[in-house]
Coordinates of N, CA, C and O in Angstrom, one line a residue:
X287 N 7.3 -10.6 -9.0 CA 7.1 -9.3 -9.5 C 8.4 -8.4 -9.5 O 8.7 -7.9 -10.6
X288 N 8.9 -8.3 -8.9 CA 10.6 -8.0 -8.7 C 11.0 -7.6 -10.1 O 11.1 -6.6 -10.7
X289 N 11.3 -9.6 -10.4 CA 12.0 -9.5 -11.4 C 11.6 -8.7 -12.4 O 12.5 -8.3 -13.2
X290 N 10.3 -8.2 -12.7 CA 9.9 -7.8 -14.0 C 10.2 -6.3 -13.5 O 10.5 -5.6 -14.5
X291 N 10.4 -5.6 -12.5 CA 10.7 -4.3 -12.2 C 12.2 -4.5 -12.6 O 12.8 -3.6 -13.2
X292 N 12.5 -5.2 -12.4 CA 14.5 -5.0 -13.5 C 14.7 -5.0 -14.7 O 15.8 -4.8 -15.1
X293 N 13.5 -5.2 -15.7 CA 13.1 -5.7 -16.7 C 12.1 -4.2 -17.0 O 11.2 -4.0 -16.3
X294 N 12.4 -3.4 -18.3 CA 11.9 -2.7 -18.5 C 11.3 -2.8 -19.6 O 12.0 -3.4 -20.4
X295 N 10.0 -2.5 -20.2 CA 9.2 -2.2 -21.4 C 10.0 -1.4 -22.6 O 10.8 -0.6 -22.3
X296 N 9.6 -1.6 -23.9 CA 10.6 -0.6 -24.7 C 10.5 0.5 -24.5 O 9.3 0.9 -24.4
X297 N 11.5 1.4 -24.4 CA 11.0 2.5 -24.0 C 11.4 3.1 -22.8 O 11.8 4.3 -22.7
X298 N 11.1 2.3 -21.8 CA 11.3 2.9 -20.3 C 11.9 2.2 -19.2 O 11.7 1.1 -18.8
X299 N 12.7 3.1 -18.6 CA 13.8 3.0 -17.6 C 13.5 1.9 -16.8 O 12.5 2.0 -16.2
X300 N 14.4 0.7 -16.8 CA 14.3 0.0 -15.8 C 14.4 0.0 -14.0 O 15.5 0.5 -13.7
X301 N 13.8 -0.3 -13.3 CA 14.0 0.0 -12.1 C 14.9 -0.8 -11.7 O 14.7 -2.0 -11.7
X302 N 16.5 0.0 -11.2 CA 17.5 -0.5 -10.3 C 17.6 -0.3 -9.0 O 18.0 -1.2 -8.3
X303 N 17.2 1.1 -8.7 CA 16.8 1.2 -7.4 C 15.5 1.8 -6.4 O 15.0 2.9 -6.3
X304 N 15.1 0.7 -5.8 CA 14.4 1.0 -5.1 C 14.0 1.1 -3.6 O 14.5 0.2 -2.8
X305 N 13.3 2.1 -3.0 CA 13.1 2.1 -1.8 C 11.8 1.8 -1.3 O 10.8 2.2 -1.8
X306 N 11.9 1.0 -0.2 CA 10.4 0.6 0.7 C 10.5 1.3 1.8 O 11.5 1.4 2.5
X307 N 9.0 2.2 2.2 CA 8.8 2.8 3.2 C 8.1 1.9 4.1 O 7.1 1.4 3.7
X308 N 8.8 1.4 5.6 CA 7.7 0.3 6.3 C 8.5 -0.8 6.2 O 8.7 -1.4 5.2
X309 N 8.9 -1.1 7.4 CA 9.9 -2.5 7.3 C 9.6 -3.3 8.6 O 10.3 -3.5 9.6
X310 N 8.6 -3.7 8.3 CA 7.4 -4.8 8.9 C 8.0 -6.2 7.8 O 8.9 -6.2 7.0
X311 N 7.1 -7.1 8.2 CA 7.3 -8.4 7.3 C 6.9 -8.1 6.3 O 7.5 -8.7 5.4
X312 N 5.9 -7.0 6.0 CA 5.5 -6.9 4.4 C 6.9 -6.0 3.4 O 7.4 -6.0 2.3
X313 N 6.9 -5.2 4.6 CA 8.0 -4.1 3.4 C 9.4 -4.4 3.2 O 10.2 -4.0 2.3
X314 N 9.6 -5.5 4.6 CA 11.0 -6.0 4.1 C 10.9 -7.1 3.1 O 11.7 -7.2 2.2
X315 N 9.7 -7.9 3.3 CA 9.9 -9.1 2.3 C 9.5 -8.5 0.6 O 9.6 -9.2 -0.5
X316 N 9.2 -7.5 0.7 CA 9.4 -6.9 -0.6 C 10.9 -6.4 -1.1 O 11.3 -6.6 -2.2
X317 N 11.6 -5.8 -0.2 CA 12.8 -5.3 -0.5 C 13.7 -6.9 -0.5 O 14.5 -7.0 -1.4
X318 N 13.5 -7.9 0.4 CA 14.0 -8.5 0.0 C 14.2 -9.1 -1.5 O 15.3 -8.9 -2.0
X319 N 13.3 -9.8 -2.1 CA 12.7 -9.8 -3.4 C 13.3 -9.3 -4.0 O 14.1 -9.8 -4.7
X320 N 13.1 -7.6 -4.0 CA 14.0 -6.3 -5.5 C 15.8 -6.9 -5.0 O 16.7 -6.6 -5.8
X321 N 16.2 -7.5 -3.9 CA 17.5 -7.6 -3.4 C 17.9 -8.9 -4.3 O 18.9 -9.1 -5.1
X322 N 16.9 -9.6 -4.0 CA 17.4 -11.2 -4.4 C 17.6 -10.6 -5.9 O 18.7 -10.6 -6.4
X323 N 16.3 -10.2 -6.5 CA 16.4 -9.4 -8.2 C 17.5 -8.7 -8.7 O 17.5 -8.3 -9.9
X324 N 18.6 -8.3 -8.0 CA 20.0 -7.2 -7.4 C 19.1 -6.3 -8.1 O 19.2 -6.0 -9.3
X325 N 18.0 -5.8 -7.2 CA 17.6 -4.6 -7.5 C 18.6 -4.1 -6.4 O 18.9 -5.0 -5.6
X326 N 19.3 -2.7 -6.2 CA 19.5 -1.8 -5.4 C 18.4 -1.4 -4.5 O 17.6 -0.6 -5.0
X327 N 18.0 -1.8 -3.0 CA 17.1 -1.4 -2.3 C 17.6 -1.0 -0.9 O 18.4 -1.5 -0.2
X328 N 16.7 0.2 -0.8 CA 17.0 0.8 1.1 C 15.1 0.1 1.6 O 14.0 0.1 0.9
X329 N 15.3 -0.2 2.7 CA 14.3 -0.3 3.0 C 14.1 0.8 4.5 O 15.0 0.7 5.4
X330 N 13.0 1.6 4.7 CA 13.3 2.8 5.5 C 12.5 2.3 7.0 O 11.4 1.9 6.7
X331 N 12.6 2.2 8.0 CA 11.6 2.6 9.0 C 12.2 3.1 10.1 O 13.3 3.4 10.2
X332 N 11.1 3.4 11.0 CA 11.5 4.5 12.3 C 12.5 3.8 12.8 O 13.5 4.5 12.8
X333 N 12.8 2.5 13.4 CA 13.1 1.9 14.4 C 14.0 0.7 13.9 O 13.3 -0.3 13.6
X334 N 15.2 0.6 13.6 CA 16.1 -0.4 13.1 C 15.5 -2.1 13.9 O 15.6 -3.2 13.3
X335 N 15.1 -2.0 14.6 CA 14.9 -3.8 15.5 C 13.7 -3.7 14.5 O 13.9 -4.8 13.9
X336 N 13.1 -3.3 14.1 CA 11.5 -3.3 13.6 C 12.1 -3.9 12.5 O 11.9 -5.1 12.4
X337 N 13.1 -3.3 11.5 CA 13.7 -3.9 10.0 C 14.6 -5.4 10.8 O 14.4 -6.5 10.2
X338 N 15.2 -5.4 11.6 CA 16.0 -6.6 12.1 C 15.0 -7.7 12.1 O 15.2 -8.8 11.6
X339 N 13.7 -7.3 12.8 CA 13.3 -8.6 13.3 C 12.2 -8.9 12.3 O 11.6 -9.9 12.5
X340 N 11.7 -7.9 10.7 CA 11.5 -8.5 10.0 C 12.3 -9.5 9.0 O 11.9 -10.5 8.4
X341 N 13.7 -8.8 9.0 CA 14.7 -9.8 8.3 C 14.8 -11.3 8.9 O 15.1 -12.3 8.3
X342 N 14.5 -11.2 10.6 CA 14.9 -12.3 10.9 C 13.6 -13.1 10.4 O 13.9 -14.1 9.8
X343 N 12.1 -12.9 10.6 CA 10.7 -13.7 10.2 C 11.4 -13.9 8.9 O 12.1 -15.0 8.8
X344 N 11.4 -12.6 7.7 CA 11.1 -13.6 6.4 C 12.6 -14.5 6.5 O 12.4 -15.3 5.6
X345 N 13.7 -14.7 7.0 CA 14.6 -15.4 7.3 C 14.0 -17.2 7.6 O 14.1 -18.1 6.9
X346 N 13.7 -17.2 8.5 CA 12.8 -18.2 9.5 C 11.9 -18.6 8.1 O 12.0 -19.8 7.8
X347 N 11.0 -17.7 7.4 CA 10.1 -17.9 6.6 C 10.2 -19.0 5.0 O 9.5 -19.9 4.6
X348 N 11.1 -18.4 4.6 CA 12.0 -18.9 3.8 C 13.6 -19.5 3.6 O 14.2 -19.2 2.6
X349 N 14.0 -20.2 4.6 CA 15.1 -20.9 5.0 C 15.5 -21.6 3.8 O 16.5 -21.1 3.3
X350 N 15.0 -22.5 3.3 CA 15.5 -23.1 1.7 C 16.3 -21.9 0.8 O 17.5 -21.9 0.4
X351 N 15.6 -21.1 0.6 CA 16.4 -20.1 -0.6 C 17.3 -19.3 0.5 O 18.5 -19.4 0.1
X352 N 17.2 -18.9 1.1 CA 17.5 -18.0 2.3 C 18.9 -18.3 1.5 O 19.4 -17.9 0.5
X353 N 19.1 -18.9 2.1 CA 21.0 -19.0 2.1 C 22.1 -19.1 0.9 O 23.3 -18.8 0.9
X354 N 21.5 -19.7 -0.1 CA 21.6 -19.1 -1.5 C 21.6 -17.7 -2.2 O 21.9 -17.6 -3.4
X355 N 21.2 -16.8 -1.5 CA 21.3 -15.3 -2.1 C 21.5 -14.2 -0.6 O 21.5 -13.0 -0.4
X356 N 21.7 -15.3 0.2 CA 22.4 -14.3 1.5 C 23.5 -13.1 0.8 O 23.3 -11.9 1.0
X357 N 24.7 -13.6 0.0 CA 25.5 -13.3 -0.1 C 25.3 -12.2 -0.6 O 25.9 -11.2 -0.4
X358 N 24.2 -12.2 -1.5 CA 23.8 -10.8 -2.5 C 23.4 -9.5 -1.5 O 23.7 -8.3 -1.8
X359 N 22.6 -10.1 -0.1 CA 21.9 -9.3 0.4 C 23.1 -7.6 0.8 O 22.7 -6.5 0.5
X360 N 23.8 -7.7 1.3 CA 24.5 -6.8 1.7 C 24.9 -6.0 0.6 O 25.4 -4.9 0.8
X361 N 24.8 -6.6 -0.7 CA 25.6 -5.2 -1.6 C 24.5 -4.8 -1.9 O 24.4 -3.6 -1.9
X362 N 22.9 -5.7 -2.3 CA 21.5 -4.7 -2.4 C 20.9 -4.4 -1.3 O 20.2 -3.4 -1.5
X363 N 20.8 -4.7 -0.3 CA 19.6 -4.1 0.8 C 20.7 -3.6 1.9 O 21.8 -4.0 2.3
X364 N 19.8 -2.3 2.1 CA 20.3 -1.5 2.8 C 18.9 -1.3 4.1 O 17.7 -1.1 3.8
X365 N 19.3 -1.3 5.0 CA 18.4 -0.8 5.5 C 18.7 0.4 7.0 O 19.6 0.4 7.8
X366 N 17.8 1.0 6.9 CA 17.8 2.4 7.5 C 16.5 3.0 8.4 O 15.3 2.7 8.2
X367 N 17.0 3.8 9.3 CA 16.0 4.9 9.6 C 16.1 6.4 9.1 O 15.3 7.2 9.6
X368 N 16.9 6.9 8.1 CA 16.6 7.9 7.7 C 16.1 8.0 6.3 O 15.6 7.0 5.8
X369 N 16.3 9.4 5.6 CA 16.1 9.6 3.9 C 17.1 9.4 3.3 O 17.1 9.9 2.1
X370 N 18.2 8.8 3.7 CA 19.5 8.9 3.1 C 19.6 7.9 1.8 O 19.5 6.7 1.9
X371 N 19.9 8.6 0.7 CA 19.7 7.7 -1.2 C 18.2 8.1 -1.7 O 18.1 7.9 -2.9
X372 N 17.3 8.3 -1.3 CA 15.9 8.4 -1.5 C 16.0 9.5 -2.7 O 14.9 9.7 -3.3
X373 N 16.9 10.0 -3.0 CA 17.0 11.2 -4.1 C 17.4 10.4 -5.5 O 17.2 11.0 -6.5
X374 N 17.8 9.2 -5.4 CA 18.2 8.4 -5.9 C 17.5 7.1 -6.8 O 17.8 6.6 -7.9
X375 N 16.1 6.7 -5.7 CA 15.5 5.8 -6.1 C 14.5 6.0 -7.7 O 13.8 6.9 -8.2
X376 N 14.8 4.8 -7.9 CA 13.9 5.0 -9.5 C 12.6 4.8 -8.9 O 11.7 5.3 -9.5
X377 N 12.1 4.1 -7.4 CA 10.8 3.9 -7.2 C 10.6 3.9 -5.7 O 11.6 3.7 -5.1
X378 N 9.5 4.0 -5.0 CA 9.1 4.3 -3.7 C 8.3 2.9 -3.2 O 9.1 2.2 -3.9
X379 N 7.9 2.4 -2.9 CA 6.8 1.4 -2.6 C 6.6 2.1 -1.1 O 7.5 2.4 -0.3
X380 N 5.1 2.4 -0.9 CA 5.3 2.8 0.7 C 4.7 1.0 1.0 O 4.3 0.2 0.1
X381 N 4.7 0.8 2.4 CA 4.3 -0.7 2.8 C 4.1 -0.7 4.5 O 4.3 -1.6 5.3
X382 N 3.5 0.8 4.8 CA 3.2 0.7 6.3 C 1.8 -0.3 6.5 O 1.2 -1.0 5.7
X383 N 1.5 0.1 7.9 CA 0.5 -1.0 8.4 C -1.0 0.3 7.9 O -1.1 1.5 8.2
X384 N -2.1 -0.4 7.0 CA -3.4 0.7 6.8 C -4.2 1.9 7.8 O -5.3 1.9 8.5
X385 N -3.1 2.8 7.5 CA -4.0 3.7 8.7 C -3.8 5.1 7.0 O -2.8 5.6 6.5
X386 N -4.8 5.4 6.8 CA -5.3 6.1 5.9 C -4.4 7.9 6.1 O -4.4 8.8 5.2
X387 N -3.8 8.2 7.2 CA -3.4 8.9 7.4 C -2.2 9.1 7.4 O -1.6 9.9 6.7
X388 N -1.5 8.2 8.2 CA -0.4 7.9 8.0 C 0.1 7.5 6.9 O 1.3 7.6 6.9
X389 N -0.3 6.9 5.8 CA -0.1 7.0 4.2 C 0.0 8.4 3.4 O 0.9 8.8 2.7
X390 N -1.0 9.0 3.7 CA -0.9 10.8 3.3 C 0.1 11.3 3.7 O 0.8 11.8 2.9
X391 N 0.4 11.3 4.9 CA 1.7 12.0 5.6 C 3.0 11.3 4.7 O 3.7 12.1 4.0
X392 N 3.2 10.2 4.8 CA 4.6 9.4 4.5 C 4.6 9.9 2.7 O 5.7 10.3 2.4
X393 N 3.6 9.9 1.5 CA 3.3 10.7 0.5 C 3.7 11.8 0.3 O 4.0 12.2 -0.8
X394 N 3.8 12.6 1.4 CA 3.0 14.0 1.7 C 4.9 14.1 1.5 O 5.4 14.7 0.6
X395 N 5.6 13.4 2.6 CA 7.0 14.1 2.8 C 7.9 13.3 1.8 O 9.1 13.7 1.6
X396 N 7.3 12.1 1.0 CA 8.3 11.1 0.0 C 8.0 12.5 -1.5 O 9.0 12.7 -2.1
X397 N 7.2 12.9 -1.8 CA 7.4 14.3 -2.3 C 8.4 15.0 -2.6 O 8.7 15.1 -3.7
X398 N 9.2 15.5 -1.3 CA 9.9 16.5 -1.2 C 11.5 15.5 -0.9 O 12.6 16.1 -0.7
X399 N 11.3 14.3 -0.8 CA 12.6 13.6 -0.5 C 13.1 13.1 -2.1 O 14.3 13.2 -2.5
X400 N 12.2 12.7 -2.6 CA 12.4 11.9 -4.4 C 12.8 12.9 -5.3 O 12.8 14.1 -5.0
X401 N 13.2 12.5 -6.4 CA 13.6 12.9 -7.8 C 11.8 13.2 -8.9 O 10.9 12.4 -8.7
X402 N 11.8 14.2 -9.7 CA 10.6 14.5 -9.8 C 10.1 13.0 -10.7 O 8.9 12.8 -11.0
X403 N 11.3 12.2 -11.0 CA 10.8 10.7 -12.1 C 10.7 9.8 -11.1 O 10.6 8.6 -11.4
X404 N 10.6 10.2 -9.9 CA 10.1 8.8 -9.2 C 9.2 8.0 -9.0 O 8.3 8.7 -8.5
X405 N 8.8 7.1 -9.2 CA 7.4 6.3 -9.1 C 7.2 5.8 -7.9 O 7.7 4.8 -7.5
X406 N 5.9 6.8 -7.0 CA 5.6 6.4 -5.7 C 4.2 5.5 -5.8 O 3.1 5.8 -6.3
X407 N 4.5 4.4 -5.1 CA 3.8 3.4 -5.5 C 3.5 2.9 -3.5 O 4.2 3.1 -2.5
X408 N 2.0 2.2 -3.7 CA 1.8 2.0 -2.5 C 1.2 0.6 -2.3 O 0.5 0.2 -3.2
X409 N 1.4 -0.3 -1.4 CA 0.9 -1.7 -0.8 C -0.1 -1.7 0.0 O -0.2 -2.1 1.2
X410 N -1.1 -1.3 -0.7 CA -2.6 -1.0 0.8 C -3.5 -2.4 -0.1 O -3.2 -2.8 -1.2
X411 N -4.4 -2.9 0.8 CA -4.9 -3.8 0.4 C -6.7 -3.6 0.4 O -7.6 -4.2 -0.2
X412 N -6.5 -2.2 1.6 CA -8.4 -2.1 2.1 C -8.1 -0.4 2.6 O -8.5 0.1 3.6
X413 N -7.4 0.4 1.5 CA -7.7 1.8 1.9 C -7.4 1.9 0.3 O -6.4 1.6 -0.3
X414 N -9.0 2.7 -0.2 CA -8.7 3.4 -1.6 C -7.8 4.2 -1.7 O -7.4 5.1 -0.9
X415 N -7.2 3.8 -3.3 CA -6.2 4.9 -3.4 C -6.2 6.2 -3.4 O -5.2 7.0 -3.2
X416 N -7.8 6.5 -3.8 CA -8.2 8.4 -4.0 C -8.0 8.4 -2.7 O -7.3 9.4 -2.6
X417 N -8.1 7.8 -1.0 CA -8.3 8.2 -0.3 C -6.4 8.3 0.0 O -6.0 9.1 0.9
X418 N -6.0 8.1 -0.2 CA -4.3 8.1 -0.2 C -4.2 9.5 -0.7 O -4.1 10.5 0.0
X419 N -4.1 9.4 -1.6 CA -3.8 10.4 -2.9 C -4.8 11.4 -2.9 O -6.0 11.2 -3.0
X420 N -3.9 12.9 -2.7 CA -4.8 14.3 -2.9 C -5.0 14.3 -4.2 O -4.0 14.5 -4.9
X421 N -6.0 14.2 -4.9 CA -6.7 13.9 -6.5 C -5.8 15.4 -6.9 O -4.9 15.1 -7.6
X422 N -5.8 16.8 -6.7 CA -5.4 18.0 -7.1 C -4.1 18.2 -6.7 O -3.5 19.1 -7.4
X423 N -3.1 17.3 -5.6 CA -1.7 17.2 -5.4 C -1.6 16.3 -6.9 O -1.4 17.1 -7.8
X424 N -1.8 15.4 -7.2 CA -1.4 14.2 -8.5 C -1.9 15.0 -9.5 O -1.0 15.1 -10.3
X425 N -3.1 15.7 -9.8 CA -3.1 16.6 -10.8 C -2.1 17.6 -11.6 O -1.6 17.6 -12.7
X426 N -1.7 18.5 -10.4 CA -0.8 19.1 -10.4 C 0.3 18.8 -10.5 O 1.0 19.8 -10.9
X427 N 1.1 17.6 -10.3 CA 2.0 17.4 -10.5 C 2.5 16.2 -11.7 O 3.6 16.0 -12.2
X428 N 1.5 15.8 -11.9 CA 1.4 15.3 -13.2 C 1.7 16.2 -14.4 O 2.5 16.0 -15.3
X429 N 0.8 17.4 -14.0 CA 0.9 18.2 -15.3 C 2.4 19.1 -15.5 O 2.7 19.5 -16.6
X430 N 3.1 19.3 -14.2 CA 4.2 19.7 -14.1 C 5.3 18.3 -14.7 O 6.4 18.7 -14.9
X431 N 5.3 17.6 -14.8 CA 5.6 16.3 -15.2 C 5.8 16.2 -16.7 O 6.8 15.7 -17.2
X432 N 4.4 16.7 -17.5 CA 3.8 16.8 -18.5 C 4.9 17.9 -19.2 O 5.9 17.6 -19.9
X433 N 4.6 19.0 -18.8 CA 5.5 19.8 -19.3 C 6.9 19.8 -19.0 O 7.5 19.6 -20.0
X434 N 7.5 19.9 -18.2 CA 9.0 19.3 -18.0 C 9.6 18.6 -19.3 O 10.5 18.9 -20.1
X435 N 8.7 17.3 -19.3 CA 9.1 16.6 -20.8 C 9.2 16.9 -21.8 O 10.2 16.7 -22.6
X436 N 7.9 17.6 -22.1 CA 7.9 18.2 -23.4 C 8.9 19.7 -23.3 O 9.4 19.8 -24.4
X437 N 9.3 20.6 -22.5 CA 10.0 21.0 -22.7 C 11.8 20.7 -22.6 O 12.6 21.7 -22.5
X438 N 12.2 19.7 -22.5 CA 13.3 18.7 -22.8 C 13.4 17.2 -23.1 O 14.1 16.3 -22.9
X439 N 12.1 17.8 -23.9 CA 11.9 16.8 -25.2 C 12.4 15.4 -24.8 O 13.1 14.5 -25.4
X440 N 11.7 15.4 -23.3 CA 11.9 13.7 -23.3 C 10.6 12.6 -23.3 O 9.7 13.1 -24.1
X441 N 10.3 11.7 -22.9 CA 9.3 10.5 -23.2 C 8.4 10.8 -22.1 O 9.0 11.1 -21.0
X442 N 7.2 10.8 -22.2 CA 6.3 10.8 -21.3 C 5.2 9.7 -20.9 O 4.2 9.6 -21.6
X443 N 5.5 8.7 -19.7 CA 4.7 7.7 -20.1 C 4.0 7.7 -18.3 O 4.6 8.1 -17.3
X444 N 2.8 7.3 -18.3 CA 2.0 7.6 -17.5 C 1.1 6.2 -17.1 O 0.3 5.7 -17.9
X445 N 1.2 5.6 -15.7 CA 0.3 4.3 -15.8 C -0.1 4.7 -14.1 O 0.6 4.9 -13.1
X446 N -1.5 4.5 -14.6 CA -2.3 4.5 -12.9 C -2.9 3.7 -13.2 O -3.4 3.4 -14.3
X447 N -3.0 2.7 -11.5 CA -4.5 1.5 -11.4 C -5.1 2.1 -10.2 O -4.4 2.4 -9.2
X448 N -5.8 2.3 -10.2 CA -6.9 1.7 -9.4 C -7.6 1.0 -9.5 O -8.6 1.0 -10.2
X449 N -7.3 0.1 -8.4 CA -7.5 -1.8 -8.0 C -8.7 -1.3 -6.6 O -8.9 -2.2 -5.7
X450 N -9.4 -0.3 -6.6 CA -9.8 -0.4 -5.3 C -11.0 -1.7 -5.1 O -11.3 -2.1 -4.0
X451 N -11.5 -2.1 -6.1 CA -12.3 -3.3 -5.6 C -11.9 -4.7 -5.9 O -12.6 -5.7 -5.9
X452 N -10.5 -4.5 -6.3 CA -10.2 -5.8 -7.1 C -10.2 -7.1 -6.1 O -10.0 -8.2 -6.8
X453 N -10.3 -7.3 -5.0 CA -10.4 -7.7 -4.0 C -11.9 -8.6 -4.1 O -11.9 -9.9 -4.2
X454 N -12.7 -8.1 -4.0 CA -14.3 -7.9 -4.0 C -14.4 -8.6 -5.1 O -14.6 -9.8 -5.0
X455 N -14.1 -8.1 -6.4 CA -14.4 -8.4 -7.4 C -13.6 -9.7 -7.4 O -14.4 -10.7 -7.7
X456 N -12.3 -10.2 -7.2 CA -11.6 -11.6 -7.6 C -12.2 -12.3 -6.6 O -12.5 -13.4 -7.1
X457 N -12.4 -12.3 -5.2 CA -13.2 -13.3 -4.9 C -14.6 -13.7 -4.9 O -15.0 -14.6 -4.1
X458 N -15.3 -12.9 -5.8 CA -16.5 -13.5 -6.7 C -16.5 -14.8 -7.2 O -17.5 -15.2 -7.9

């Protein structure tokens, strides 16, 4: 999936940089991926050993390729405990562990850290997304979005899923 985030549709901006909130095995092995892709990625969490000793699993994990795009890793992945480049990213992936709150909060402040074109995107597998997402915060800011464009007459393009049963439903 990476690759196709480097790869834009006609029309719309390719994602070069991106940031993962959550740098567990899932949020690093995602930034890894946009890294190997030479996406430009920070991956963020509280506690630097937390990002170290996911680098070292997916390391361990995938040993074959590992070492073939090591070299890349240091000019794309960055990883961190603060907001530092986050003004920067074309996209957000949050990728904490599912606690329904702590998603709203990390939302709540990736808000006021991002560029108003950023695409905040989330990795939950068993918390609906309405339950993430204040329905009247995404209203509102959509429509400020809306207008923005049209008043500097740029392209307005708009894609929401909600996957909340897709789960349920694909293993039918």
């Amino acid at each position: 999936e990476a690759k196709k985030l480097g790869k834009a549709a006609k029309g719309v901006a390719p994602v070069s940089r991106l940031a993962v909130v959550g740098g567990g095995v899932m949020g690093v092995g995602i930034g890894l991926a946009a890294a190997k892709s030479k996406i430009h990625t920070r991956v963020k969490d509280l506690k630097i050993d937390v990002l170290k000793n996911a680098v070292t699993s997916n390391r361990k994990a995938s040993k074959k390729v590992w070492d073939k795009w090591v070299p890349d890793l240091q000019k794309y992945l960055h990883l961190q405990t603060d907001n530092h480049g986050l003004k920067q990213v074309d996209c957000v992936v949050e990728a904490v562990f599912e606690d329904v709150g702590l998603k709203q909060k990390i939302f709540a402040d990736l808000e006021n850290q991002v560029s108003h074109t950023c695409i905040l995107a989330t990795n939950t597998s068993s918390i609906p997304l309405t339950d993430i997402a204040n329905r009247r915060a995404f209203l509102e800011q959509a429509e400020h979005i809306f207008k923005s464009s049209q008043r500097y007459h740029n392209s307005f393009t708009m894609l929401m899923l909600d996957l909340d049963l897709f789960k349920a439903i694909n293993d039918k």
